[in-house]
Amino acid sequence: MGSASNPDDTETNDSVTVLTFDLEGRRYCVRAESVESVLGVANDDPLADAADPWDAGTVTLAGERVRVVDLPRAFGSSLRTTARVDEPKLLVFAVTDDEGRYYGWLVDDVDVTRSVRPASLEPLRVETTHVKGRLEIGGEEVVWLDERTIHG
C-alpha cells in the first residue's frame, strides 16, 4: 500500500484499493481497507427522520452498535427523505467513536473495489474538509471522501 512516511497515501504512486458507492446519482469512493462490512438496510425510516443527518441514530448489528451518518441527507438537502432508494446500504467502518460505537454511512448503492493511484487525485473546485479530491475511474468522475474528517 502506501509508505510509512505518508499514512494518507495521497502523494504516493503506489496503488490503493478503494470501494466505490453512489449518492444521488454521483459516484464516490473511500479506502476499502477502512470498511469493515457492507450491509443492506431493510427499514431506514428511523434514520431518515433523525434531526441531524451527521448523527442519524445508532443501530445494533451482530451485537455491535453502529453510529449512522445519513450521507444522502448530509451531502444533499436535509429535507430529502421521500426520494430515497428502496434498499440503501450501510458502510460500516473498522473504527469506533469514544463510546465504542462503530461508524456507518448510509449510502444509495455500493459498487466494487478498484485500484487507483492516489497521486492522480485532483483538487475539487470548492474547498471542503470532507473530500480528499476527485479522480477518474473507468471513465467516470469519482469523489474520494475522507472518512477521518467525516467521523470527526
PDB file of C-alpha atoms in Angstrom:
ATOM      1  CA  MET A   1       0.000   0.000   0.000  1.00  0.00           C
ATOM      2  CA  GLY A   2       1.479   3.354   0.986  1.00  0.00           C
ATOM      3  CA  SER A   3       4.691   4.415   2.547  1.00  0.00           C
ATOM      4  CA  ALA A   4       5.091   4.716   6.292  1.00  0.00           C
ATOM      5  CA  SER A   5       6.023   8.375   5.957  1.00  0.00           C
ATOM      6  CA  ASN A   6       2.702   9.171   4.280  1.00  0.00           C
ATOM      7  CA  PRO A   7      -0.199   7.429   6.069  1.00  0.00           C
ATOM      8  CA  ASP A   8      -2.695   9.330   3.904  1.00  0.00           C
ATOM      9  CA  ASP A   9      -1.243   7.863   0.669  1.00  0.00           C
ATOM     10  CA  THR A  10      -2.390  10.872  -1.357  1.00  0.00           C
ATOM     11  CA  GLU A  11       1.052  11.716  -2.707  1.00  0.00           C
ATOM     12  CA  THR A  12       2.340   8.247  -3.481  1.00  0.00           C
ATOM     13  CA  ASN A  13       2.257   6.488  -6.815  1.00  0.00           C
ATOM     14  CA  ASP A  14       1.554   3.133  -5.107  1.00  0.00           C
ATOM     15  CA  SER A  15      -1.795   1.601  -5.928  1.00  0.00           C
ATOM     16  CA  VAL A  16      -4.549   1.806  -3.291  1.00  0.00           C
ATOM     17  CA  THR A  17      -7.836  -0.098  -3.285  1.00  0.00           C
ATOM     18  CA  VAL A  18     -10.992   1.987  -2.922  1.00  0.00           C
ATOM     19  CA  LEU A  19     -14.631   0.974  -2.578  1.00  0.00           C
ATOM     20  CA  THR A  20     -16.957   2.928  -4.864  1.00  0.00           C
ATOM     21  CA  PHE A  21     -20.537   3.829  -3.990  1.00  0.00           C
ATOM     22  CA  ASP A  22     -23.360   6.093  -5.153  1.00  0.00           C
ATOM     23  CA  LEU A  23     -25.176   9.025  -3.588  1.00  0.00           C
ATOM     24  CA  GLU A  24     -27.924  10.797  -5.504  1.00  0.00           C
ATOM     25  CA  GLY A  25     -26.510   9.849  -8.900  1.00  0.00           C
ATOM     26  CA  ARG A  26     -22.888  10.749  -8.108  1.00  0.00           C
ATOM     27  CA  ARG A  27     -20.049   8.294  -7.625  1.00  0.00           C
ATOM     28  CA  TYR A  28     -17.875   8.412  -4.507  1.00  0.00           C
ATOM     29  CA  CYS A  29     -15.157   6.235  -3.007  1.00  0.00           C
ATOM     30  CA  VAL A  30     -13.350   5.567   0.245  1.00  0.00           C
ATOM     31  CA  ARG A  31     -10.331   3.428   1.109  1.00  0.00           C
ATOM     32  CA  ALA A  32     -11.532  -0.187   1.016  1.00  0.00           C
ATOM     33  CA  GLU A  33      -9.355  -1.201   3.973  1.00  0.00           C
ATOM     34  CA  SER A  34     -11.240   1.222   6.232  1.00  0.00           C
ATOM     35  CA  VAL A  35     -14.594  -0.505   5.569  1.00  0.00           C
ATOM     36  CA  GLU A  36     -15.370  -3.477   7.824  1.00  0.00           C
ATOM     37  CA  SER A  37     -18.583  -4.553   6.063  1.00  0.00           C
ATOM     38  CA  VAL A  38     -21.400  -3.511   3.743  1.00  0.00           C
ATOM     39  CA  LEU A  39     -24.948  -4.275   4.836  1.00  0.00           C
ATOM     40  CA  GLY A  40     -28.382  -3.866   3.296  1.00  0.00           C
ATOM     41  CA  VAL A  41     -30.857  -1.747   5.242  1.00  0.00           C
ATOM     42  CA  ALA A  42     -34.420  -3.044   5.137  1.00  0.00           C
ATOM     43  CA  ASN A  43     -36.029  -0.190   7.083  1.00  0.00           C
ATOM     44  CA  ASP A  44     -34.293   3.175   7.169  1.00  0.00           C
ATOM     45  CA  ASP A  45     -37.336   5.175   8.377  1.00  0.00           C
ATOM     46  CA  PRO A  46     -35.912   5.883  11.874  1.00  0.00           C
ATOM     47  CA  LEU A  47     -32.662   7.133  10.306  1.00  0.00           C
ATOM     48  CA  ALA A  48     -34.439   9.231   7.669  1.00  0.00           C
ATOM     49  CA  ASP A  49     -36.433  11.066  10.330  1.00  0.00           C
ATOM     50  CA  ALA A  50     -33.434  11.960  12.515  1.00  0.00           C
ATOM     51  CA  ALA A  51     -32.965  15.670  13.154  1.00  0.00           C
ATOM     52  CA  ASP A  52     -29.213  15.559  12.422  1.00  0.00           C
ATOM     53  CA  PRO A  53     -28.025  13.582   9.366  1.00  0.00           C
ATOM     54  CA  TRP A  54     -24.450  13.624  10.721  1.00  0.00           C
ATOM     55  CA  ASP A  55     -25.691  11.648  13.733  1.00  0.00           C
ATOM     56  CA  ALA A  56     -28.821   9.959  12.376  1.00  0.00           C
ATOM     57  CA  GLY A  57     -29.011   7.410  15.157  1.00  0.00           C
ATOM     58  CA  THR A  58     -27.494   4.156  16.280  1.00  0.00           C
ATOM     59  CA  VAL A  59     -28.319   0.679  15.031  1.00  0.00           C
ATOM     60  CA  THR A  60     -27.226  -2.610  16.558  1.00  0.00           C
ATOM     61  CA  LEU A  61     -25.767  -5.203  14.196  1.00  0.00           C
ATOM     62  CA  ALA A  62     -24.464  -8.558  15.401  1.00  0.00           C
ATOM     63  CA  GLY A  63     -24.313  -7.177  18.930  1.00  0.00           C
ATOM     64  CA  GLU A  64     -22.274  -4.120  17.913  1.00  0.00           C
ATOM     65  CA  ARG A  65     -23.546  -0.546  17.979  1.00  0.00           C
ATOM     66  CA  VAL A  66     -23.123   1.488  14.791  1.00  0.00           C
ATOM     67  CA  ARG A  67     -23.458   5.288  14.741  1.00  0.00           C
ATOM     68  CA  VAL A  68     -25.027   6.213  11.392  1.00  0.00           C
ATOM     69  CA  VAL A  69     -24.229   9.194   9.192  1.00  0.00           C
ATOM     70  CA  ASP A  70     -27.036   9.653   6.634  1.00  0.00           C
ATOM     71  CA  LEU A  71     -24.842  10.739   3.714  1.00  0.00           C
ATOM     72  CA  PRO A  72     -27.679  11.383   1.203  1.00  0.00           C
ATOM     73  CA  ARG A  73     -29.129  13.936   3.632  1.00  0.00           C
ATOM     74  CA  ALA A  74     -25.772  15.260   4.872  1.00  0.00           C
ATOM     75  CA  PHE A  75     -24.489  15.910   1.346  1.00  0.00           C
ATOM     76  CA  GLY A  76     -27.845  16.849  -0.182  1.00  0.00           C
ATOM     77  CA  SER A  77     -30.937  18.555   1.114  1.00  0.00           C
ATOM     78  CA  SER A  78     -31.623  17.815   4.774  1.00  0.00           C
ATOM     79  CA  LEU A  79     -35.312  17.583   3.849  1.00  0.00           C
ATOM     80  CA  ARG A  80     -34.737  14.769   1.332  1.00  0.00           C
ATOM     81  CA  THR A  81     -36.422  11.737   2.878  1.00  0.00           C
ATOM     82  CA  THR A  82     -39.170  10.818   0.413  1.00  0.00           C
ATOM     83  CA  ALA A  83     -36.948  10.251  -2.643  1.00  0.00           C
ATOM     84  CA  ARG A  84     -34.749   7.600  -1.035  1.00  0.00           C
ATOM     85  CA  VAL A  85     -33.719   4.448  -2.827  1.00  0.00           C
ATOM     86  CA  ASP A  86     -35.697   1.363  -1.852  1.00  0.00           C
ATOM     87  CA  GLU A  87     -32.820  -0.576  -0.329  1.00  0.00           C
ATOM     88  CA  PRO A  88     -29.978   1.674   0.861  1.00  0.00           C
ATOM     89  CA  LYS A  89     -26.686   0.216   2.022  1.00  0.00           C
ATOM     90  CA  LEU A  90     -24.713   0.821   5.195  1.00  0.00           C
ATOM     91  CA  LEU A  91     -20.922   1.022   5.006  1.00  0.00           C
ATOM     92  CA  VAL A  92     -19.622   0.005   8.437  1.00  0.00           C
ATOM     93  CA  PHE A  93     -16.121   1.223   9.221  1.00  0.00           C
ATOM     94  CA  ALA A  94     -13.496  -0.549  11.310  1.00  0.00           C
ATOM     95  CA  VAL A  95     -13.048   2.362  13.768  1.00  0.00           C
ATOM     96  CA  THR A  96     -15.143   3.315  16.762  1.00  0.00           C
ATOM     97  CA  ASP A  97     -16.046   6.587  18.450  1.00  0.00           C
ATOM     98  CA  ASP A  98     -15.385   7.498  22.107  1.00  0.00           C
ATOM     99  CA  GLU A  99     -18.462   5.499  23.166  1.00  0.00           C
ATOM    100  CA  GLY A 100     -17.338   2.316  21.388  1.00  0.00           C
ATOM    101  CA  ARG A 101     -19.820   2.665  18.519  1.00  0.00           C
ATOM    102  CA  TYR A 102     -18.654   1.836  15.016  1.00  0.00           C
ATOM    103  CA  TYR A 103     -19.200   4.436  12.311  1.00  0.00           C
ATOM    104  CA  GLY A 104     -21.613   3.658   9.492  1.00  0.00           C
ATOM    105  CA  TRP A 105     -22.527   5.618   6.377  1.00  0.00           C
ATOM    106  CA  LEU A 106     -25.935   5.233   4.808  1.00  0.00           C
ATOM    107  CA  VAL A 107     -25.476   5.331   1.006  1.00  0.00           C
ATOM    108  CA  ASP A 108     -27.678   4.668  -2.014  1.00  0.00           C
ATOM    109  CA  ASP A 109     -25.739   1.771  -3.536  1.00  0.00           C
ATOM    110  CA  VAL A 110     -22.317   0.124  -3.328  1.00  0.00           C
ATOM    111  CA  ASP A 111     -20.317  -0.869  -6.376  1.00  0.00           C
ATOM    112  CA  VAL A 112     -16.986  -2.705  -6.416  1.00  0.00           C
ATOM    113  CA  THR A 113     -13.426  -2.153  -5.272  1.00  0.00           C
ATOM    114  CA  ARG A 114     -10.973  -0.597  -7.689  1.00  0.00           C
ATOM    115  CA  SER A 115      -7.237   0.010  -7.652  1.00  0.00           C
ATOM    116  CA  VAL A 116      -6.272   3.653  -8.032  1.00  0.00           C
ATOM    117  CA  ARG A 117      -3.152   5.766  -7.753  1.00  0.00           C
ATOM    118  CA  PRO A 118      -3.680   8.480  -5.120  1.00  0.00           C
ATOM    119  CA  ALA A 119      -1.134  10.677  -6.905  1.00  0.00           C
ATOM    120  CA  SER A 120      -3.772  11.092  -9.657  1.00  0.00           C
ATOM    121  CA  LEU A 121      -6.147  12.913  -7.269  1.00  0.00           C
ATOM    122  CA  GLU A 122      -7.194  16.351  -8.444  1.00  0.00           C
ATOM    123  CA  PRO A 123      -8.456  19.039  -6.071  1.00  0.00           C
ATOM    124  CA  LEU A 124     -12.118  19.991  -6.101  1.00  0.00           C
ATOM    125  CA  ARG A 125     -13.200  23.401  -7.307  1.00  0.00           C
ATOM    126  CA  VAL A 126     -14.727  24.029  -3.873  1.00  0.00           C
ATOM    127  CA  GLU A 127     -12.783  23.852  -0.598  1.00  0.00           C
ATOM    128  CA  THR A 128     -14.125  21.157   1.729  1.00  0.00           C
ATOM    129  CA  THR A 129     -12.638  19.152   4.582  1.00  0.00           C
ATOM    130  CA  HIS A 130     -14.676  16.008   3.818  1.00  0.00           C
ATOM    131  CA  VAL A 131     -13.095  15.314   0.431  1.00  0.00           C
ATOM    132  CA  LYS A 132      -9.572  14.227  -0.484  1.00  0.00           C
ATOM    133  CA  GLY A 133     -10.100  15.046  -4.161  1.00  0.00           C
ATOM    134  CA  ARG A 134     -11.520  13.661  -7.370  1.00  0.00           C
ATOM    135  CA  LEU A 135     -10.234  11.178  -9.877  1.00  0.00           C
ATOM    136  CA  GLU A 136     -11.412   9.252 -12.874  1.00  0.00           C
ATOM    137  CA  ILE A 137     -12.237   5.563 -12.554  1.00  0.00           C
ATOM    138  CA  GLY A 138     -13.492   3.690 -15.614  1.00  0.00           C
ATOM    139  CA  GLY A 139     -14.328   6.927 -17.428  1.00  0.00           C
ATOM    140  CA  GLU A 140     -16.402   8.307 -14.521  1.00  0.00           C
ATOM    141  CA  GLU A 141     -15.581  11.147 -12.158  1.00  0.00           C
ATOM    142  CA  VAL A 142     -15.331   9.825  -8.605  1.00  0.00           C
ATOM    143  CA  VAL A 143     -15.092  11.936  -5.443  1.00  0.00           C
ATOM    144  CA  TRP A 144     -12.816  10.420  -2.799  1.00  0.00           C
ATOM    145  CA  LEU A 145     -14.229  11.063   0.685  1.00  0.00           C
ATOM    146  CA  ASP A 146     -12.037  11.432   3.752  1.00  0.00           C
ATOM    147  CA  GLU A 147     -13.599   9.188   6.391  1.00  0.00           C
ATOM    148  CA  ARG A 148     -11.363  10.607   9.135  1.00  0.00           C
ATOM    149  CA  THR A 149     -12.836  14.100   8.831  1.00  0.00           C
ATOM    150  CA  ILE A 150     -16.393  12.811   8.411  1.00  0.00           C
ATOM    151  CA  HIS A 151     -16.064  10.777  11.601  1.00  0.00           C
ATOM    152  CA  GLY A 152     -14.733  13.852  13.381  1.00  0.00           C
TER     153      GLY A 152
END
